[in-house]
Structures are given as C-alpha cells and as structure tokens.
Amino acid sequence: MSLIDWLIVGAYVVTALVIGLYFTKRAAPSTAHFFVAGRSLPWFVAGTSIVATTFSADTPLVVAGLSRQSGIYENWFWWSAAIGQLATVFFFARLWRRTGIMTDIEFLVLRYEPSAARSALRIFKVVFDGILVNCIIMASVTFAMAKVINVLLDLSPTPLFHLPLVGGVTSTALVLILLAGTACPVCIAFRPLRRRIHRFGPIRARDDRLHRTCRHDVHRCRRRCGYCGQTRCRA
C-alpha cells in the first residue's frame, strides 16, 4: 500500500471513531431504543434497515467475483432476493410495526397460545437461526474479511481467524443480536396461513393486537381474507 492508501484508511478510522464518540452521549436508554430506535422511525425506514442487514462489505466483491467467473447470470444469486426484500420494506415492515413488538420470538409468544407446538417452534428457530444460519453467516463474513485484509495488507489469513476467538467475542455477540432481527419478517409472512394452521391443532391467535394489523374496512377484508386471515379486521 502506498502513502495515499494509508492516509485514506487512517482518515476513515478516525472519522468512524469521532462519530462513535460523539454519539456515545445519545446511547440507547432502553431496549426499545436499542432495537427499534424508540419506535421513532417510519415503517419504510425500519423495513429498509432490515433489508440492509443482508449486505456487508464483502457483498459487492462476491457478486463481482461470481459474475467474472461464471457470467452475468450469477447475479441471480442476489437478484432472487429482490422480491422478498421489497415485500419486507413495503408490506411486512408496516404490519410488524403495528403489532408493537420487537423480536421474532416475541411475535411467536404473541401469535400462539402456550402449547407444545409453540415451544417446538421456538426451539427450532433457536437451533436453525441462532446456531446453523448464524454460524454460516459469521464464517462467510470472517473469511471474506480475511481475504480482503490479505490482499490490502499482505497478511496471512490464518491469524485473522484466531482473533475473533481470542478477543472478538463481544463483537461477535453484538453481530449475532443484530442478525437475529432479520428473521422478523418471516414470522409475519405466515400470517395468511392462519386458517390452515387451525385445522391441525389448537394453535390459535391469542391477542387482539394481531387483528389490528389489518386496517382495511370489514367489507374489503371479507373479500380478501387471504390478506388478514379472517373477517374480524377493524378499520
């Protein structure tokens, strides 16, 4: 790296530190402020922030590398997620905000009555999202950053894998907490399946806040029961 490269990196680090120190005085005073910005953000900003968590510094590098290696069709690696991300921003985020909850596990507690099925679903999400998915994500992000640092600083990637094990536990835990929020829209996505779920057991909605997520008039809700799942919607 030349002198100008080091100056750019140094300026970026100093800027990040100054911004961080400035905003320490505005640290989140509560859990709601930490997870949902005190509910001060409009739904479309909150939805966009959820989608933004699917991107990282290595995302452009991965897409560019796949396109160069196999052709432009490899862009479907991330184009395929566009429909789901748009639905998250413009549809699910609005409904999620109206429930007044913060996490996907809280949604499960709100959505289903206490039962073995609800407990099994919560255990599945902990094992699948909390362990399997997060381990894969953390491994890919760590490996990508190791390759970038290897090219920029000419360092061996092997010690870079040891650093998170020695001193990066806190940072890793914070990242996992943020990643857990990406599973939130998935729970609301299954809302139209309410009537089908009722046929297979005693699982049923146990809080009227879920019924208020639909703001359509009663007549329209009856015509579009697939949207709200029932005819109890109130304007």
Tab-separated table of C-alpha atoms in Angstrom:
chain	number	residue	atom	x	y	z
A	1	MET	CA	0.000	0.000	0.000
A	2	SER	CA	1.217	3.481	-0.851
A	3	LEU	CA	1.138	6.536	1.398
A	4	ILE	CA	-2.117	7.791	-0.065
A	5	ASP	CA	-3.754	4.419	0.661
A	6	TRP	CA	-2.696	4.559	4.298
A	7	LEU	CA	-3.952	8.141	4.575
A	8	ILE	CA	-7.365	7.105	3.244
A	9	VAL	CA	-7.595	4.176	5.666
A	10	GLY	CA	-6.452	6.359	8.562
A	11	ALA	CA	-8.965	9.085	7.715
A	12	TYR	CA	-11.762	6.511	7.609
A	13	VAL	CA	-10.802	5.057	11.004
A	14	VAL	CA	-10.507	8.487	12.627
A	15	THR	CA	-13.866	9.572	11.194
A	16	ALA	CA	-15.550	6.417	12.496
A	17	LEU	CA	-14.051	6.950	15.963
A	18	VAL	CA	-15.119	10.599	16.099
A	19	ILE	CA	-18.682	9.747	15.088
A	20	GLY	CA	-18.801	6.926	17.644
A	21	LEU	CA	-17.520	9.132	20.470
A	22	TYR	CA	-19.959	11.890	19.548
A	23	PHE	CA	-22.981	9.601	19.708
A	24	THR	CA	-21.978	7.879	22.962
A	25	LYS	CA	-23.871	10.640	24.757
A	26	ARG	CA	-27.009	9.530	22.943
A	27	ALA	CA	-26.701	5.865	23.844
A	28	ALA	CA	-29.933	3.885	23.904
A	29	PRO	CA	-31.586	4.298	27.332
A	30	SER	CA	-33.849	1.266	26.905
A	31	THR	CA	-34.285	-1.971	24.985
A	32	ALA	CA	-36.865	-0.362	22.695
A	33	HIS	CA	-34.422	2.403	21.786
A	34	PHE	CA	-31.697	-0.141	21.056
A	35	PHE	CA	-33.750	-2.492	18.883
A	36	VAL	CA	-36.317	-0.207	17.224
A	37	ALA	CA	-34.900	3.321	17.737
A	38	GLY	CA	-37.585	4.124	20.291
A	39	ARG	CA	-40.206	3.493	17.583
A	40	SER	CA	-39.402	6.903	16.140
A	41	LEU	CA	-38.601	5.636	12.629
A	42	PRO	CA	-41.331	5.376	9.974
A	43	TRP	CA	-42.163	1.876	8.807
A	44	PHE	CA	-40.417	2.207	5.438
A	45	VAL	CA	-37.142	3.270	7.100
A	46	ALA	CA	-37.357	0.372	9.548
A	47	GLY	CA	-38.067	-2.039	6.692
A	48	THR	CA	-35.142	-0.718	4.667
A	49	SER	CA	-32.832	-1.161	7.654
A	50	ILE	CA	-33.894	-4.810	7.920
A	51	VAL	CA	-33.023	-5.374	4.268
A	52	ALA	CA	-29.721	-3.523	4.720
A	53	THR	CA	-28.595	-6.172	7.198
A	54	THR	CA	-28.331	-8.631	4.296
A	55	PHE	CA	-25.457	-6.590	2.842
A	56	SER	CA	-21.894	-6.294	4.087
A	57	ALA	CA	-18.515	-5.124	2.833
A	58	ASP	CA	-17.928	-8.416	1.045
A	59	THR	CA	-21.248	-8.455	-0.861
A	60	PRO	CA	-20.050	-6.410	-3.883
A	61	LEU	CA	-16.872	-8.481	-4.021
A	62	VAL	CA	-18.798	-11.753	-4.046
A	63	VAL	CA	-21.188	-10.586	-6.770
A	64	ALA	CA	-18.354	-9.228	-8.919
A	65	GLY	CA	-16.326	-12.397	-8.483
A	66	LEU	CA	-19.220	-14.693	-9.384
A	67	SER	CA	-20.072	-12.607	-12.453
A	68	ARG	CA	-16.484	-12.664	-13.655
A	69	GLN	CA	-16.098	-16.377	-13.050
A	70	SER	CA	-19.375	-17.732	-14.455
A	71	GLY	CA	-21.115	-14.881	-16.273
A	72	ILE	CA	-23.749	-12.243	-15.648
A	73	TYR	CA	-26.392	-14.846	-14.836
A	74	GLU	CA	-24.674	-15.367	-11.486
A	75	ASN	CA	-26.279	-12.075	-10.426
A	76	TRP	CA	-29.397	-14.123	-9.757
A	77	PHE	CA	-27.528	-15.121	-6.615
A	78	TRP	CA	-28.817	-11.832	-5.157
A	79	TRP	CA	-31.460	-10.781	-7.684
A	80	SER	CA	-33.559	-13.712	-6.462
A	81	ALA	CA	-33.886	-11.984	-3.090
A	82	ALA	CA	-35.205	-8.716	-4.542
A	83	ILE	CA	-38.881	-9.729	-4.360
A	84	GLY	CA	-38.630	-10.750	-0.731
A	85	GLN	CA	-36.709	-7.614	0.210
A	86	LEU	CA	-39.221	-5.322	-1.484
A	87	ALA	CA	-42.054	-7.150	0.272
A	88	THR	CA	-40.232	-6.660	3.570
A	89	VAL	CA	-39.916	-2.901	3.093
A	90	PHE	CA	-43.361	-2.122	1.693
A	91	PHE	CA	-45.571	-4.803	3.260
A	92	PHE	CA	-44.243	-6.779	6.222
A	93	ALA	CA	-42.461	-3.893	7.983
A	94	ARG	CA	-45.727	-1.945	8.232
A	95	LEU	CA	-47.591	-4.900	9.749
A	96	TRP	CA	-44.708	-5.739	12.057
A	97	ARG	CA	-44.648	-2.190	13.404
A	98	ARG	CA	-48.371	-2.246	14.209
A	99	THR	CA	-48.030	-5.261	16.480
A	100	GLY	CA	-45.840	-3.209	18.829
A	101	ILE	CA	-43.259	-5.963	19.324
A	102	MET	CA	-39.514	-6.056	18.731
A	103	THR	CA	-38.303	-9.599	18.030
A	104	ASP	CA	-39.495	-12.649	16.146
A	105	ILE	CA	-39.578	-14.739	19.329
A	106	GLU	CA	-41.860	-12.143	20.907
A	107	PHE	CA	-44.107	-12.472	17.879
A	108	LEU	CA	-44.361	-16.236	18.405
A	109	VAL	CA	-45.374	-15.692	22.032
A	110	LEU	CA	-47.982	-13.179	20.894
A	111	ARG	CA	-49.258	-15.202	17.955
A	112	TYR	CA	-49.780	-18.626	19.552
A	113	GLU	CA	-51.205	-19.756	22.854
A	114	PRO	CA	-48.944	-21.744	25.217
A	115	SER	CA	-48.641	-25.226	23.767
A	116	ALA	CA	-46.142	-27.891	22.800
A	117	ALA	CA	-46.282	-26.696	19.193
A	118	ARG	CA	-45.243	-23.168	20.163
A	119	SER	CA	-42.390	-24.458	22.295
A	120	ALA	CA	-41.222	-26.706	19.468
A	121	LEU	CA	-41.325	-23.798	17.020
A	122	ARG	CA	-39.273	-21.606	19.343
A	123	ILE	CA	-36.698	-24.368	19.821
A	124	PHE	CA	-36.495	-24.867	16.058
A	125	LYS	CA	-35.847	-21.162	15.481
A	126	VAL	CA	-33.151	-21.095	18.146
A	127	VAL	CA	-31.358	-24.100	16.647
A	128	PHE	CA	-31.830	-23.199	12.976
A	129	ASP	CA	-31.451	-19.400	13.047
A	130	GLY	CA	-29.380	-18.944	16.174
A	131	ILE	CA	-26.867	-21.724	15.565
A	132	LEU	CA	-26.874	-23.043	11.998
A	133	VAL	CA	-27.630	-19.891	9.986
A	134	ASN	CA	-25.594	-17.545	12.178
A	135	CYS	CA	-22.567	-19.843	12.139
A	136	ILE	CA	-22.644	-19.965	8.343
A	137	ILE	CA	-23.028	-16.186	8.102
A	138	MET	CA	-20.261	-15.454	10.592
A	139	ALA	CA	-17.928	-17.919	8.872
A	140	SER	CA	-18.533	-16.400	5.431
A	141	VAL	CA	-18.149	-12.812	6.659
A	142	THR	CA	-14.973	-13.623	8.596
A	143	PHE	CA	-13.476	-15.486	5.640
A	144	ALA	CA	-14.335	-12.627	3.265
A	145	MET	CA	-12.745	-10.029	5.535
A	146	ALA	CA	-9.659	-12.218	5.933
A	147	LYS	CA	-9.249	-12.359	2.152
A	148	VAL	CA	-9.684	-8.587	1.826
A	149	ILE	CA	-7.111	-7.892	4.550
A	150	ASN	CA	-4.778	-10.438	2.975
A	151	VAL	CA	-4.840	-8.506	-0.308
A	152	LEU	CA	-4.690	-4.999	1.179
A	153	LEU	CA	-2.166	-5.556	3.976
A	154	ASP	CA	-0.373	-8.671	2.703
A	155	LEU	CA	-1.123	-10.550	5.927
A	156	SER	CA	-1.671	-14.268	6.264
A	157	PRO	CA	-5.379	-15.074	6.693
A	158	THR	CA	-4.664	-17.781	9.291
A	159	PRO	CA	-4.081	-15.412	12.273
A	160	LEU	CA	-7.179	-13.463	11.279
A	161	PHE	CA	-9.339	-16.471	12.135
A	162	HIS	CA	-7.748	-16.624	15.592
A	163	LEU	CA	-8.548	-13.015	16.504
A	164	PRO	CA	-12.327	-13.491	16.936
A	165	LEU	CA	-11.648	-16.499	19.150
A	166	VAL	CA	-9.282	-14.538	21.397
A	167	GLY	CA	-10.684	-11.020	21.650
A	168	GLY	CA	-13.693	-10.743	19.396
A	169	VAL	CA	-16.315	-12.499	21.497
A	170	THR	CA	-18.108	-9.285	22.428
A	171	SER	CA	-18.234	-8.029	18.854
A	172	THR	CA	-19.406	-11.419	17.644
A	173	ALA	CA	-22.226	-11.444	20.206
A	174	LEU	CA	-23.384	-7.987	19.131
A	175	VAL	CA	-23.419	-9.034	15.492
A	176	LEU	CA	-25.471	-12.127	16.341
A	177	ILE	CA	-28.018	-9.970	18.165
A	178	LEU	CA	-28.377	-7.768	15.093
A	179	LEU	CA	-28.651	-10.772	12.783
A	180	ALA	CA	-31.476	-12.174	14.888
A	181	GLY	CA	-33.660	-9.287	13.770
A	182	THR	CA	-33.503	-10.402	10.149
A	183	ALA	CA	-35.818	-13.307	10.921
A	184	CYS	CA	-38.676	-10.992	11.971
A	185	PRO	CA	-40.479	-10.701	8.597
A	186	VAL	CA	-40.540	-14.477	8.238
A	187	CYS	CA	-42.997	-14.834	11.112
A	188	ILE	CA	-45.442	-12.296	9.698
A	189	ALA	CA	-45.121	-13.906	6.274
A	190	PHE	CA	-47.009	-16.943	7.574
A	191	ARG	CA	-49.964	-14.873	8.760
A	192	PRO	CA	-52.182	-15.754	5.728
A	193	LEU	CA	-51.849	-19.431	6.699
A	194	ARG	CA	-53.799	-18.893	9.914
A	195	ARG	CA	-56.906	-20.840	8.935
A	196	ARG	CA	-54.899	-23.743	7.585
A	197	ILE	CA	-52.901	-23.946	10.803
A	198	HIS	CA	-56.102	-24.082	12.848
A	199	ARG	CA	-57.102	-27.312	11.117
A	200	PHE	CA	-54.111	-29.170	12.507
A	201	GLY	CA	-54.318	-28.344	16.173
A	202	PRO	CA	-55.335	-25.976	18.954
A	203	ILE	CA	-52.861	-23.271	17.914
A	204	ARG	CA	-54.719	-20.005	17.545
A	205	ALA	CA	-54.202	-16.287	17.866
A	206	ARG	CA	-54.273	-15.152	21.471
A	207	ASP	CA	-54.003	-11.372	21.279
A	208	ASP	CA	-56.265	-8.834	19.573
A	209	ARG	CA	-53.269	-6.741	18.573
A	210	LEU	CA	-52.714	-9.128	15.685
A	211	HIS	CA	-56.197	-8.425	14.370
A	212	ARG	CA	-55.481	-4.715	14.279
A	213	THR	CA	-52.590	-5.166	11.851
A	214	CYS	CA	-55.111	-5.007	9.012
A	215	ARG	CA	-56.530	-1.509	8.532
A	216	HIS	CA	-58.967	-2.344	5.734
A	217	ASP	CA	-62.699	-1.948	6.163
A	218	VAL	CA	-64.703	-5.043	7.046
A	219	HIS	CA	-66.202	-5.495	3.570
A	220	ARG	CA	-62.824	-5.421	1.873
A	221	CYS	CA	-61.341	-7.777	4.426
A	222	ARG	CA	-64.076	-10.309	3.754
A	223	ARG	CA	-63.249	-10.199	0.068
A	224	ARG	CA	-59.524	-10.512	0.734
A	225	CYS	CA	-59.421	-12.949	3.631
A	226	GLY	CA	-56.069	-14.199	2.380
A	227	TYR	CA	-54.596	-10.865	3.417
A	228	CYS	CA	-55.711	-10.763	7.027
A	229	GLY	CA	-56.665	-14.382	7.643
A	230	GLN	CA	-60.164	-13.716	8.959
A	231	THR	CA	-63.119	-11.307	8.900
A	232	ARG	CA	-62.564	-9.645	12.258
A	233	CYS	CA	-60.451	-6.794	10.907
A	234	ARG	CA	-61.320	-3.321	12.064
A	235	ALA	CA	-60.630	-0.039	10.296
